[in-house]
Amino acid sequence: EINPLNKKQVELFLTNYFSDNTIKSQRLLKSLKDTAILDKLPKTPLTIALITILFEEKEIEIPATITDLYEQFVGLLLGKYNPENTIEIIEIGIKHRLLCYIAKSLHTDKKQSTSIIDLKVLLTEYSKQRGQNFDIELILEDLIANSGLLFVNEKNEIQFKHLSFQEYFTAYEIFHHRQSDINLFSKNFNNLWWQNV
């Protein structure tokens, strides 16, 4: 468990990160206050670091919606902004698609984690459904080691670094890839487990 950062800690992080550019630090701080995005996100070091990196890399205002911010987070974590070739672009797409599939499966089962064996079975099913052939061991290892989105917890199960990532990918999967399941939104409208999805 990570205690949420308070406003003073966030300010200190930004001041230290942009130690050579106080104007940039002040601009980001003002943008965070104006959008009130931190009131809607987990105030973890990962979230603050990602917002800061996005701001530094793209020199843009922080999006006002959680969905837009998470889309940028995921793109950054999966390497979308620095692909070296077409193969990497395809791999990023596959990883994104798998994360969506994993998230929806976990969320519809009301789970935050699953065993590595069950996850491999799930990914094998996905691979067969799509007629795709990829090395499940290798891609799963890469997602855990390099994306910052999945990790092995204390029960030796796989889960998303934060429930908000699972919720984002679940919503993305249903809205963009599973229109037949869109009734889950209305069916679970008053269900707290589905609220953020």
Coordinates of N, CA, C and O in Angstrom, one line a residue:
E1 N 0.8 -1.2 0.0 CA 0.0 0.0 0.0 C 0.9 1.2 0.0 O 1.9 1.3 0.7
I2 N 0.5 2.2 -0.8 CA 1.2 3.5 -0.9 C 0.3 4.6 -0.4 O -0.8 4.7 -0.9
N3 N 0.7 5.3 0.6 CA -0.1 6.5 1.1 C -0.1 7.5 0.0 O 0.9 7.8 -0.7
P4 N -1.3 8.2 -0.2 CA -1.3 9.2 -1.3 C -0.4 10.4 -0.9 O -0.2 10.7 0.3
L5 N 0.2 11.0 -1.9 CA 1.0 12.1 -1.7 C 0.1 13.3 -1.4 O -1.0 13.5 -2.0
N6 N 0.6 14.2 -0.5 CA -0.2 15.4 -0.3 C 0.3 16.5 -1.2 O 1.3 16.4 -1.9
K7 N -0.4 17.7 -1.2 CA -0.1 18.8 -2.1 C 1.3 19.3 -2.0 O 2.0 19.6 -2.9
K8 N 1.8 19.3 -0.7 CA 3.1 19.8 -0.4 C 4.2 18.9 -1.0 O 5.2 19.3 -1.6
Q9 N 4.0 17.6 -0.9 CA 4.9 16.6 -1.5 C 4.9 16.7 -3.0 O 6.0 16.5 -3.6
V10 N 3.7 16.9 -3.6 CA 3.7 17.0 -5.1 C 4.5 18.3 -5.5 O 5.2 18.2 -6.4
E11 N 4.2 19.4 -4.8 CA 5.0 20.6 -5.1 C 6.5 20.4 -5.0 O 7.3 20.8 -5.8
L12 N 6.9 19.7 -3.9 CA 8.3 19.4 -3.7 C 8.9 18.6 -4.8 O 10.0 18.8 -5.3
F13 N 8.1 17.5 -5.2 CA 8.6 16.7 -6.3 C 8.8 17.5 -7.6 O 9.8 17.4 -8.3
L14 N 7.8 18.3 -7.9 CA 7.9 19.1 -9.2 C 9.1 20.1 -9.1 O 9.8 20.3 -10.1
T15 N 9.3 20.7 -7.9 CA 10.4 21.7 -7.8 C 11.7 21.0 -7.9 O 12.6 21.5 -8.6
N16 N 11.8 19.8 -7.4 CA 13.1 19.0 -7.5 C 13.3 18.5 -8.9 O 14.4 18.5 -9.5
Y17 N 12.2 18.0 -9.5 CA 12.3 17.5 -10.9 C 12.7 18.6 -11.9 O 13.6 18.3 -12.7
F18 N 12.1 19.7 -11.8 CA 12.5 20.8 -12.7 C 13.4 21.8 -12.0 O 13.2 23.1 -12.1
S19 N 14.3 21.3 -11.2 CA 15.2 22.2 -10.5 C 15.9 23.3 -11.3 O 16.2 24.3 -10.9
D20 N 16.2 22.9 -12.6 CA 16.8 23.9 -13.5 C 15.9 24.8 -14.2 O 16.3 25.6 -15.0
N21 N 14.6 24.6 -14.0 CA 13.6 25.3 -14.7 C 12.3 25.6 -13.9 O 11.3 24.9 -14.0
T22 N 12.4 26.6 -13.0 CA 11.3 26.8 -12.1 C 10.0 27.3 -12.8 O 8.9 27.0 -12.3
I23 N 10.2 27.9 -13.9 CA 9.0 28.4 -14.7 C 8.2 27.2 -15.1 O 6.9 27.1 -15.0
K24 N 8.9 26.1 -15.6 CA 8.2 24.9 -16.0 C 7.5 24.3 -14.9 O 6.3 23.8 -15.0
S25 N 8.1 24.2 -13.7 CA 7.5 23.7 -12.5 C 6.3 24.4 -12.1 O 5.2 23.8 -11.8
Q26 N 6.3 25.7 -12.2 CA 5.2 26.6 -11.8 C 4.0 26.4 -12.8 O 2.9 26.4 -12.5
R27 N 4.4 26.3 -14.1 CA 3.4 26.1 -15.2 C 2.6 24.8 -14.9 O 1.4 24.7 -15.1
L28 N 3.4 23.7 -14.6 CA 2.7 22.4 -14.4 C 1.9 22.4 -13.2 O 0.7 21.9 -13.2
L29 N 2.4 23.0 -12.1 CA 1.6 23.1 -10.9 C 0.3 23.9 -11.1 O -0.8 23.5 -10.7
K30 N 0.4 25.0 -11.9 CA -0.8 25.8 -12.2 C -1.8 24.9 -13.0 O -3.0 24.9 -12.8
S31 N -1.3 24.2 -14.0 CA -2.1 23.3 -14.8 C -2.8 22.3 -14.0 O -4.0 22.0 -14.2
L32 N -2.1 21.7 -13.0 CA -2.7 20.6 -12.1 C -3.8 21.2 -11.3 O -4.8 20.6 -11.1
K33 N -3.6 22.5 -10.8 CA -4.6 23.1 -10.0 C -5.8 23.5 -10.8 O -6.9 23.3 -10.4
D34 N -5.6 24.0 -12.0 CA -6.7 24.5 -12.9 C -7.6 23.3 -13.3 O -8.8 23.5 -13.3
T35 N -7.0 22.2 -13.6 CA -7.8 21.1 -14.1 C -8.3 20.2 -13.0 O -9.2 19.4 -13.1
A36 N -7.7 20.4 -11.8 CA -8.1 19.6 -10.6 C -8.0 18.1 -10.9 O -8.7 17.3 -10.3
I37 N -7.1 17.7 -11.8 CA -6.9 16.3 -12.2 C -6.5 15.4 -11.1 O -6.8 14.3 -11.0
L38 N -5.7 16.0 -10.2 CA -5.1 15.2 -9.1 C -6.2 14.8 -8.1 O -6.1 13.8 -7.3
D39 N -7.4 15.5 -8.1 CA -8.5 15.1 -7.2 C -9.2 13.8 -7.8 O -9.9 13.2 -7.0
K40 N -8.9 13.5 -9.0 CA -9.6 12.4 -9.7 C -8.7 11.2 -9.9 O -9.1 10.1 -10.3
L41 N -7.4 11.3 -9.6 CA -6.4 10.3 -9.8 C -5.8 9.8 -8.5 O -5.8 10.5 -7.5
P42 N -5.2 8.6 -8.6 CA -4.4 8.2 -7.4 C -3.2 9.0 -7.3 O -2.5 9.2 -8.2
K43 N -3.0 9.6 -6.1 CA -1.8 10.5 -5.9 C -0.6 9.7 -5.5 O -0.1 9.8 -4.4
T44 N -0.2 8.8 -6.4 CA 1.0 8.0 -6.1 C 2.2 8.6 -6.8 O 2.1 9.4 -7.7
P45 N 3.4 8.2 -6.4 CA 4.6 8.7 -7.1 C 4.6 8.3 -8.6 O 5.0 9.1 -9.4
L46 N 4.0 7.2 -9.0 CA 4.0 6.8 -10.4 C 3.1 7.8 -11.1 O 3.5 8.3 -12.2
T47 N 1.9 8.2 -10.6 CA 1.0 9.1 -11.3 C 1.7 10.5 -11.4 O 1.7 11.0 -12.5
I48 N 2.3 10.9 -10.4 CA 3.0 12.3 -10.4 C 4.2 12.2 -11.4 O 4.3 13.1 -12.2
A49 N 4.9 11.1 -11.4 CA 6.1 11.0 -12.3 C 5.6 11.0 -13.8 O 6.2 11.6 -14.6
L50 N 4.5 10.2 -14.0 CA 4.0 10.2 -15.4 C 3.5 11.5 -15.9 O 3.7 11.9 -17.0
I51 N 2.7 12.2 -15.0 CA 2.2 13.5 -15.4 C 3.4 14.4 -15.7 O 3.4 15.2 -16.7
T52 N 4.4 14.4 -14.9 CA 5.6 15.2 -15.1 C 6.3 14.9 -16.4 O 6.7 15.8 -17.1
I53 N 6.5 13.6 -16.6 CA 7.2 13.2 -17.9 C 6.4 13.6 -19.1 O 7.0 14.1 -20.1
L54 N 5.1 13.4 -19.0 CA 4.2 13.8 -20.2 C 4.4 15.3 -20.4 O 4.5 15.8 -21.5
F55 N 4.3 16.1 -19.3 CA 4.4 17.5 -19.4 C 5.8 17.9 -20.0 O 5.9 18.8 -20.9
E56 N 6.9 17.3 -19.5 CA 8.2 17.7 -20.0 C 8.4 17.2 -21.4 O 9.0 18.0 -22.2
E57 N 7.9 16.0 -21.8 CA 8.2 15.5 -23.2 C 7.3 16.3 -24.2 O 7.8 16.6 -25.3
K58 N 6.1 16.5 -23.9 CA 5.2 17.1 -24.9 C 4.9 18.6 -24.8 O 4.3 19.1 -25.7
E59 N 5.3 19.2 -23.7 CA 5.1 20.6 -23.4 C 3.6 21.0 -23.7 O 3.3 22.0 -24.3
I60 N 2.7 20.2 -23.2 CA 1.3 20.5 -23.4 C 0.6 20.6 -22.0 O 1.2 20.2 -21.0
E61 N -0.5 21.2 -22.1 CA -1.3 21.3 -20.9 C -1.8 19.9 -20.5 O -2.0 19.0 -21.4
I62 N -2.0 19.6 -19.2 CA -2.5 18.4 -18.7 C -3.9 18.2 -19.1 O -4.7 19.2 -18.9
P63 N -4.3 17.1 -19.7 CA -5.7 16.9 -20.1 C -6.7 17.1 -18.9 O -6.3 16.7 -17.8
A64 N -7.9 17.5 -19.1 CA -8.8 17.7 -18.1 C -9.6 16.5 -17.8 O -10.3 16.4 -16.7
T65 N -9.5 15.5 -18.6 CA -10.3 14.2 -18.4 C -9.4 13.1 -18.0 O -8.3 13.0 -18.5
I66 N -9.8 12.2 -17.1 CA -9.1 11.1 -16.7 C -8.8 10.2 -17.9 O -7.7 9.6 -18.1
T67 N -9.8 10.0 -18.8 CA -9.6 9.1 -19.9 C -8.4 9.6 -20.8 O -7.6 8.8 -21.2
D68 N -8.4 10.9 -21.1 CA -7.3 11.4 -22.0 C -6.0 11.2 -21.3 O -5.0 10.9 -22.0
L69 N -5.9 11.5 -20.0 CA -4.7 11.4 -19.3 C -4.2 9.9 -19.3 O -3.0 9.7 -19.5
Y70 N -5.1 9.0 -19.0 CA -4.7 7.6 -19.0 C -4.3 7.1 -20.4 O -3.4 6.3 -20.5
E71 N -4.9 7.6 -21.4 CA -4.5 7.3 -22.8 C -3.1 7.7 -23.0 O -2.3 6.9 -23.6
Q72 N -2.7 8.9 -22.5 CA -1.4 9.4 -22.7 C -0.4 8.6 -21.8 O 0.7 8.3 -22.2
F73 N -0.8 8.3 -20.6 CA 0.0 7.4 -19.7 C 0.4 6.1 -20.3 O 1.5 5.7 -20.4
V74 N -0.7 5.4 -20.8 CA -0.5 4.1 -21.4 C 0.4 4.2 -22.6 O 1.3 3.4 -22.8
G75 N 0.2 5.2 -23.4 CA 1.1 5.4 -24.6 C 2.5 5.6 -24.2 O 3.4 5.0 -24.8
L76 N 2.8 6.3 -23.2 CA 4.1 6.6 -22.7 C 4.7 5.3 -22.1 O 5.8 4.9 -22.5
L77 N 3.9 4.6 -21.3 CA 4.5 3.3 -20.7 C 4.7 2.2 -21.7 O 5.6 1.4 -21.5
L78 N 3.9 2.2 -22.7 CA 4.1 1.1 -23.7 C 5.1 1.5 -24.8 O 5.4 0.7 -25.7
G79 N 5.6 2.7 -24.8 CA 6.6 3.2 -25.7 C 6.0 3.7 -27.0 O 6.7 3.8 -28.0
K80 N 4.8 4.1 -27.0 CA 4.1 4.6 -28.2 C 4.8 5.8 -28.8 O 4.7 6.0 -30.0
Y81 N 5.4 6.6 -28.0 CA 5.9 7.9 -28.5 C 7.3 7.8 -29.0 O 7.8 8.7 -29.6
N82 N 7.9 6.6 -28.9 CA 9.3 6.4 -29.3 C 9.5 5.1 -30.1 O 10.6 4.5 -30.0
P83 N 8.6 4.7 -30.9 CA 8.8 3.5 -31.7 C 9.9 3.6 -32.7 O 10.1 4.7 -33.3
E84 N 10.8 2.6 -32.8 CA 11.9 2.6 -33.7 C 11.6 2.1 -35.0 O 12.3 2.4 -36.0
N85 N 10.6 1.2 -35.1 CA 10.2 0.7 -36.4 C 8.8 0.2 -36.4 O 8.1 0.2 -35.4
T86 N 8.3 -0.3 -37.6 CA 6.9 -0.7 -37.7 C 6.6 -1.9 -36.8 O 5.5 -2.0 -36.3
I87 N 7.6 -2.8 -36.6 CA 7.4 -4.0 -35.7 C 7.0 -3.5 -34.3 O 6.1 -4.0 -33.7
E88 N 7.7 -2.5 -33.8 CA 7.5 -2.0 -32.5 C 6.1 -1.4 -32.4 O 5.4 -1.5 -31.4
I89 N 5.6 -0.7 -33.5 CA 4.3 -0.1 -33.5 C 3.2 -1.3 -33.4 O 2.3 -1.2 -32.6
I90 N 3.4 -2.4 -34.1 CA 2.5 -3.5 -34.0 C 2.6 -4.1 -32.6 O 1.5 -4.5 -32.1
E91 N 3.8 -4.3 -32.1 CA 3.9 -4.9 -30.7 C 3.2 -4.0 -29.7 O 2.5 -4.5 -28.8
I92 N 3.3 -2.7 -29.8 CA 2.6 -1.8 -28.9 C 1.1 -2.0 -29.0 O 0.4 -2.1 -28.0
G93 N 0.6 -2.2 -30.2 CA -0.8 -2.4 -30.4 C -1.3 -3.7 -29.8 O -2.3 -3.8 -29.1
I94 N -0.5 -4.8 -29.9 CA -0.8 -6.1 -29.4 C -0.8 -6.0 -27.8 O -1.7 -6.5 -27.2
K95 N 0.2 -5.3 -27.3 CA 0.3 -5.2 -25.8 C -1.0 -4.5 -25.3 O -1.6 -4.9 -24.3
H96 N -1.3 -3.4 -25.9 CA -2.5 -2.6 -25.5 C -3.7 -3.5 -25.6 O -4.5 -3.5 -24.6
R97 N -3.9 -4.2 -26.7 CA -5.1 -5.1 -26.8 C -5.1 -6.1 -25.8 O -6.2 -6.4 -25.2
L98 N -4.0 -6.7 -25.4 CA -3.9 -7.8 -24.4 C -4.2 -7.2 -23.0 O -5.0 -7.8 -22.2
L99 N -3.7 -6.0 -22.7 CA -4.0 -5.4 -21.4 C -5.5 -5.1 -21.3 O -6.1 -5.3 -20.2
C100 N -6.2 -4.7 -22.4 CA -7.6 -4.5 -22.4 C -8.3 -5.8 -22.1 O -9.3 -5.8 -21.3
Y101 N -7.9 -6.8 -22.8 CA -8.6 -8.1 -22.6 C -8.4 -8.7 -21.2 O -9.4 -9.2 -20.6
I102 N -7.2 -8.5 -20.7 CA -6.9 -9.0 -19.3 C -7.8 -8.2 -18.3 O -8.4 -8.8 -17.4
A103 N -7.8 -6.9 -18.5 CA -8.6 -6.0 -17.6 C -10.1 -6.4 -17.5 O -10.7 -6.5 -16.5
K104 N -10.6 -6.5 -18.7 CA -12.1 -6.8 -18.8 C -12.4 -8.1 -18.1 O -13.3 -8.3 -17.4
S105 N -11.5 -9.1 -18.4 CA -11.7 -10.4 -17.8 C -11.7 -10.3 -16.3 O -12.5 -10.9 -15.6
L106 N -10.7 -9.7 -15.7 CA -10.6 -9.5 -14.3 C -11.8 -8.7 -13.7 O -12.3 -9.1 -12.7
H107 N -12.1 -7.7 -14.4 CA -13.1 -6.8 -13.8 C -14.5 -7.5 -13.9 O -15.3 -7.3 -12.9
T108 N -14.8 -8.2 -14.9 CA -16.1 -8.8 -15.0 C -16.2 -10.0 -14.0 O -17.3 -10.3 -13.5
D109 N -15.0 -10.5 -13.6 CA -15.0 -11.6 -12.6 C -14.8 -11.0 -11.2 O -14.7 -11.7 -10.2
K110 N -14.9 -9.6 -11.1 CA -14.7 -8.9 -9.8 C -13.4 -9.3 -9.1 O -13.4 -9.5 -7.9
K111 N -12.3 -9.4 -9.8 CA -11.0 -9.7 -9.3 C -10.0 -8.6 -9.6 O -10.2 -7.9 -10.6
Q112 N -9.0 -8.5 -8.8 CA -7.9 -7.6 -9.0 C -6.7 -8.3 -9.4 O -5.7 -7.7 -9.9
S113 N -6.7 -9.6 -9.2 CA -5.5 -10.4 -9.6 C -5.9 -11.8 -10.0 O -7.0 -12.2 -9.7
T114 N -4.9 -12.4 -10.7 CA -5.1 -13.8 -11.1 C -3.8 -14.6 -11.1 O -2.7 -13.9 -11.2
S115 N -3.9 -15.9 -11.1 CA -2.6 -16.6 -11.1 C -2.0 -16.5 -12.5 O -2.6 -16.3 -13.5
I116 N -0.7 -16.8 -12.5 CA 0.0 -16.7 -13.7 C -0.5 -17.8 -14.7 O -0.6 -17.5 -15.9
I117 N -0.8 -18.9 -14.2 CA -1.3 -20.0 -15.0 C -2.6 -19.6 -15.6 O -2.8 -19.8 -16.8
D118 N -3.6 -19.1 -14.8 CA -4.9 -18.7 -15.3 C -4.7 -17.6 -16.4 O -5.4 -17.5 -17.4
L119 N -3.8 -16.7 -16.2 CA -3.5 -15.6 -17.1 C -3.0 -16.1 -18.4 O -3.4 -15.7 -19.5
K120 N -2.1 -17.1 -18.4 CA -1.6 -17.7 -19.6 C -2.7 -18.4 -20.4 O -2.8 -18.4 -21.6
V121 N -3.6 -19.1 -19.6 CA -4.8 -19.7 -20.3 C -5.6 -18.7 -20.9 O -6.1 -18.9 -22.1
L122 N -5.9 -17.6 -20.3 CA -6.7 -16.5 -20.8 C -6.1 -16.0 -22.1 O -6.8 -15.8 -23.1
L123 N -4.8 -15.7 -22.1 CA -4.1 -15.2 -23.2 C -4.0 -16.2 -24.4 O -4.1 -15.8 -25.6
T124 N -4.0 -17.5 -24.0 CA -4.0 -18.5 -25.1 C -5.4 -18.5 -25.8 O -5.5 -18.6 -27.0
E125 N -6.4 -18.4 -25.0 CA -7.8 -18.3 -25.5 C -7.9 -17.1 -26.5 O -8.5 -17.2 -27.6
Y126 N -7.4 -16.0 -26.0 CA -7.4 -14.8 -26.8 C -6.7 -15.0 -28.2 O -7.2 -14.7 -29.2
S127 N -5.5 -15.6 -28.1 CA -4.7 -15.9 -29.2 C -5.5 -16.7 -30.2 O -5.5 -16.5 -31.4
K128 N -6.1 -17.8 -29.7 CA -6.9 -18.7 -30.6 C -8.1 -18.0 -31.2 O -8.4 -18.2 -32.4
Q129 N -8.8 -17.2 -30.4 CA -10.0 -16.5 -30.9 C -9.6 -15.5 -32.1 O -10.4 -15.4 -33.0
R130 N -8.5 -14.9 -32.0 CA -8.0 -13.9 -32.9 C -7.2 -14.5 -34.1 O -6.9 -13.8 -35.0
G131 N -6.9 -15.8 -34.0 CA -6.1 -16.5 -35.0 C -4.7 -15.9 -35.0 O -4.0 -15.9 -36.0
Q132 N -4.2 -15.4 -33.9 CA -2.9 -14.8 -33.8 C -2.0 -15.8 -33.1 O -2.4 -16.6 -32.3
N133 N -0.7 -15.8 -33.5 CA 0.2 -16.7 -32.9 C 1.4 -15.8 -32.3 O 2.2 -15.3 -33.1
F134 N 1.4 -15.7 -31.0 CA 2.5 -14.9 -30.4 C 3.0 -15.7 -29.2 O 2.3 -16.5 -28.6
D135 N 4.2 -15.4 -28.8 CA 4.8 -16.1 -27.6 C 4.3 -15.5 -26.3 O 4.7 -14.4 -25.9
I136 N 3.3 -16.2 -25.7 CA 2.6 -15.7 -24.6 C 3.6 -15.5 -23.4 O 3.5 -14.5 -22.7
E137 N 4.5 -16.4 -23.2 CA 5.5 -16.3 -22.1 C 6.3 -15.0 -22.3 O 6.4 -14.2 -21.3
L138 N 6.7 -14.8 -23.5 CA 7.6 -13.6 -23.8 C 6.8 -12.3 -23.6 O 7.3 -11.4 -23.0
I139 N 5.6 -12.2 -24.2 CA 4.9 -11.0 -24.1 C 4.4 -10.7 -22.7 O 4.5 -9.5 -22.3
L140 N 4.1 -11.7 -21.9 CA 3.7 -11.5 -20.6 C 4.8 -11.1 -19.7 O 4.7 -10.1 -18.9
E141 N 6.0 -11.7 -19.9 CA 7.2 -11.3 -19.2 C 7.5 -9.8 -19.5 O 7.9 -9.0 -18.7
D142 N 7.4 -9.4 -20.8 CA 7.7 -8.1 -21.2 C 6.7 -7.1 -20.6 O 7.1 -6.0 -20.1
L143 N 5.4 -7.4 -20.5 CA 4.4 -6.5 -19.9 C 4.7 -6.3 -18.5 O 4.6 -5.2 -18.0
I144 N 5.1 -7.4 -17.8 CA 5.4 -7.3 -16.3 C 6.7 -6.5 -16.1 O 6.8 -5.6 -15.3
A145 N 7.7 -6.8 -16.9 CA 9.1 -6.2 -16.6 C 9.2 -4.8 -17.2 O 9.9 -4.0 -16.6
N146 N 8.5 -4.5 -18.3 CA 8.8 -3.2 -18.9 C 7.7 -2.2 -19.0 O 8.0 -1.1 -19.3
S147 N 6.5 -2.6 -18.8 CA 5.4 -1.6 -19.0 C 5.1 -0.8 -17.8 O 4.6 0.3 -17.9
G148 N 5.3 -1.3 -16.6 CA 5.0 -0.6 -15.4 C 3.5 -0.7 -15.1 O 2.9 0.0 -14.3
L149 N 2.7 -1.5 -15.9 CA 1.3 -1.6 -15.7 C 0.9 -2.8 -15.0 O -0.2 -2.8 -14.3
L150 N 1.6 -3.9 -15.1 CA 1.3 -5.2 -14.4 C 2.5 -5.5 -13.5 O 3.6 -5.2 -13.8
F151 N 2.2 -6.3 -12.4 CA 3.2 -6.7 -11.6 C 2.8 -8.0 -10.9 O 1.6 -8.4 -10.9
V152 N 3.7 -8.7 -10.3 CA 3.5 -9.9 -9.5 C 3.3 -9.5 -8.1 O 4.3 -9.0 -7.5
N153 N 2.2 -9.7 -7.5 CA 1.9 -9.3 -6.1 C 2.4 -10.3 -5.1 O 3.0 -11.3 -5.4
E154 N 2.2 -10.0 -3.8 CA 2.7 -10.9 -2.7 C 2.1 -12.3 -2.7 O 2.7 -13.2 -2.1
K155 N 1.0 -12.5 -3.4 CA 0.4 -13.8 -3.5 C 0.9 -14.6 -4.7 O 0.4 -15.6 -5.1
N156 N 1.9 -14.0 -5.4 CA 2.4 -14.5 -6.6 C 1.4 -14.5 -7.7 O 1.4 -15.4 -8.6
E157 N 0.5 -13.5 -7.7 CA -0.5 -13.4 -8.8 C -0.2 -12.1 -9.6 O 0.5 -11.2 -9.1
I158 N -0.7 -12.0 -10.8 CA -0.6 -10.9 -11.6 C -1.7 -9.9 -11.4 O -2.9 -10.3 -11.3
Q159 N -1.4 -8.6 -11.3 CA -2.4 -7.6 -11.2 C -1.9 -6.3 -11.8 O -0.7 -6.2 -12.0
F160 N -2.8 -5.4 -12.0 CA -2.5 -4.1 -12.5 C -1.9 -3.3 -11.3 O -2.2 -3.5 -10.2
K161 N -0.9 -2.4 -11.6 CA -0.3 -1.6 -10.6 C -1.3 -0.8 -9.8 O -1.0 -0.6 -8.6
H162 N -2.4 -0.4 -10.4 CA -3.4 0.3 -9.6 C -4.7 -0.1 -10.3 O -4.8 -0.3 -11.5
L163 N -5.8 -0.2 -9.5 CA -7.1 -0.5 -9.9 C -7.5 0.4 -11.1 O -8.2 0.0 -12.0
S164 N -7.1 1.7 -11.0 CA -7.6 2.6 -12.0 C -7.1 2.2 -13.4 O -7.8 2.5 -14.4
F165 N -5.9 1.6 -13.5 CA -5.5 1.1 -14.8 C -6.4 0.0 -15.3 O -6.8 -0.1 -16.5
Q166 N -6.8 -0.9 -14.4 CA -7.7 -2.0 -14.8 C -9.0 -1.4 -15.2 O -9.6 -1.9 -16.2
E167 N -9.5 -0.4 -14.5 CA -10.8 0.2 -14.9 C -10.7 0.9 -16.3 O -11.6 0.8 -17.1
Y168 N -9.6 1.6 -16.5 CA -9.4 2.3 -17.8 C -9.4 1.2 -18.9 O -10.1 1.4 -19.9
F169 N -8.6 0.2 -18.8 CA -8.5 -0.8 -19.9 C -9.8 -1.6 -20.1 O -10.2 -1.9 -21.2
T170 N -10.6 -1.8 -19.0 CA -11.9 -2.4 -19.1 C -12.8 -1.6 -19.9 O -13.5 -2.1 -20.8
A171 N -12.9 -0.3 -19.6 CA -13.7 0.6 -20.3 C -13.3 0.7 -21.8 O -14.2 0.7 -22.7
Y172 N -12.0 0.7 -22.0 CA -11.5 0.8 -23.4 C -11.9 -0.5 -24.2 O -12.4 -0.4 -25.3
E173 N -11.8 -1.6 -23.6 CA -12.1 -2.9 -24.2 C -13.6 -2.9 -24.6 O -13.9 -3.3 -25.7
I174 N -14.4 -2.6 -23.7 CA -15.9 -2.6 -23.9 C -16.3 -1.6 -25.0 O -17.0 -1.9 -26.0
F175 N -15.8 -0.4 -24.8 CA -16.2 0.7 -25.7 C -15.7 0.5 -27.1 O -16.3 0.8 -28.1
H176 N -14.4 0.1 -27.3 CA -13.7 0.1 -28.6 C -13.7 -1.3 -29.2 O -13.6 -1.4 -30.4
H177 N -13.8 -2.4 -28.4 CA -13.7 -3.7 -29.0 C -14.8 -4.7 -28.7 O -14.9 -5.7 -29.3
R178 N -15.7 -4.4 -27.8 CA -16.7 -5.3 -27.4 C -18.1 -4.5 -27.3 O -18.7 -4.5 -26.2
Q179 N -18.5 -3.9 -28.3 CA -19.7 -3.2 -28.3 C -20.9 -4.1 -27.9 O -21.9 -3.6 -27.3
S180 N -20.8 -5.4 -28.1 CA -21.9 -6.3 -27.7 C -22.0 -6.4 -26.2 O -23.0 -6.8 -25.7
D181 N -21.0 -5.9 -25.5 CA -21.0 -5.9 -24.0 C -21.3 -4.6 -23.4 O -21.2 -4.4 -22.2
I182 N -21.7 -3.6 -24.2 CA -21.9 -2.2 -23.8 C -23.0 -2.2 -22.7 O -23.0 -1.3 -21.9
N183 N -23.9 -3.2 -22.7 CA -24.9 -3.2 -21.7 C -24.4 -3.3 -20.3 O -25.1 -3.1 -19.3
L184 N -23.1 -3.8 -20.2 CA -22.5 -3.8 -18.8 C -22.4 -2.5 -18.2 O -22.5 -2.3 -17.0
F185 N -22.3 -1.4 -19.0 CA -22.3 0.0 -18.4 C -23.6 0.3 -17.8 O -23.6 0.8 -16.6
S186 N -24.7 0.0 -18.5 CA -26.0 0.4 -17.9 C -26.4 -0.6 -16.8 O -27.0 -0.2 -15.8
K187 N -26.1 -1.9 -17.0 CA -26.5 -2.9 -16.0 C -25.8 -2.7 -14.7 O -26.4 -3.0 -13.6
N188 N -24.6 -2.2 -14.7 CA -23.8 -2.0 -13.5 C -23.7 -0.6 -13.1 O -22.8 -0.2 -12.3
F189 N -24.6 0.3 -13.6 CA -24.5 1.7 -13.3 C -24.4 2.1 -11.8 O -23.7 3.0 -11.5
N190 N -25.2 1.4 -11.0 CA -25.2 1.7 -9.6 C -24.2 0.8 -8.8 O -24.2 0.9 -7.5
N191 N -23.5 0.0 -9.4 CA -22.5 -0.9 -8.8 C -21.2 -0.2 -8.5 O -20.6 0.2 -9.5
L192 N -20.8 0.0 -7.3 CA -19.5 0.7 -7.0 C -18.3 0.1 -7.7 O -17.4 0.9 -8.1
W193 N -18.3 -1.2 -7.8 CA -17.1 -1.8 -8.5 C -17.0 -1.3 -9.9 O -15.9 -1.3 -10.4
W194 N -18.1 -1.0 -10.6 CA -18.1 -0.5 -11.9 C -18.1 1.0 -12.1 O -18.1 1.5 -13.2
Q195 N -18.2 1.7 -11.0 CA -18.4 3.1 -11.1 C -17.4 3.9 -12.0 O -17.8 4.6 -12.8
N196 N -16.1 3.6 -11.8 CA -15.1 4.3 -12.6 C -15.0 3.8 -14.0 O -14.6 4.6 -14.9
V197 N -15.4 2.6 -14.2 CA -15.4 2.0 -15.6 C -16.5 2.8 -16.4 O -16.3 3.2 -17.5

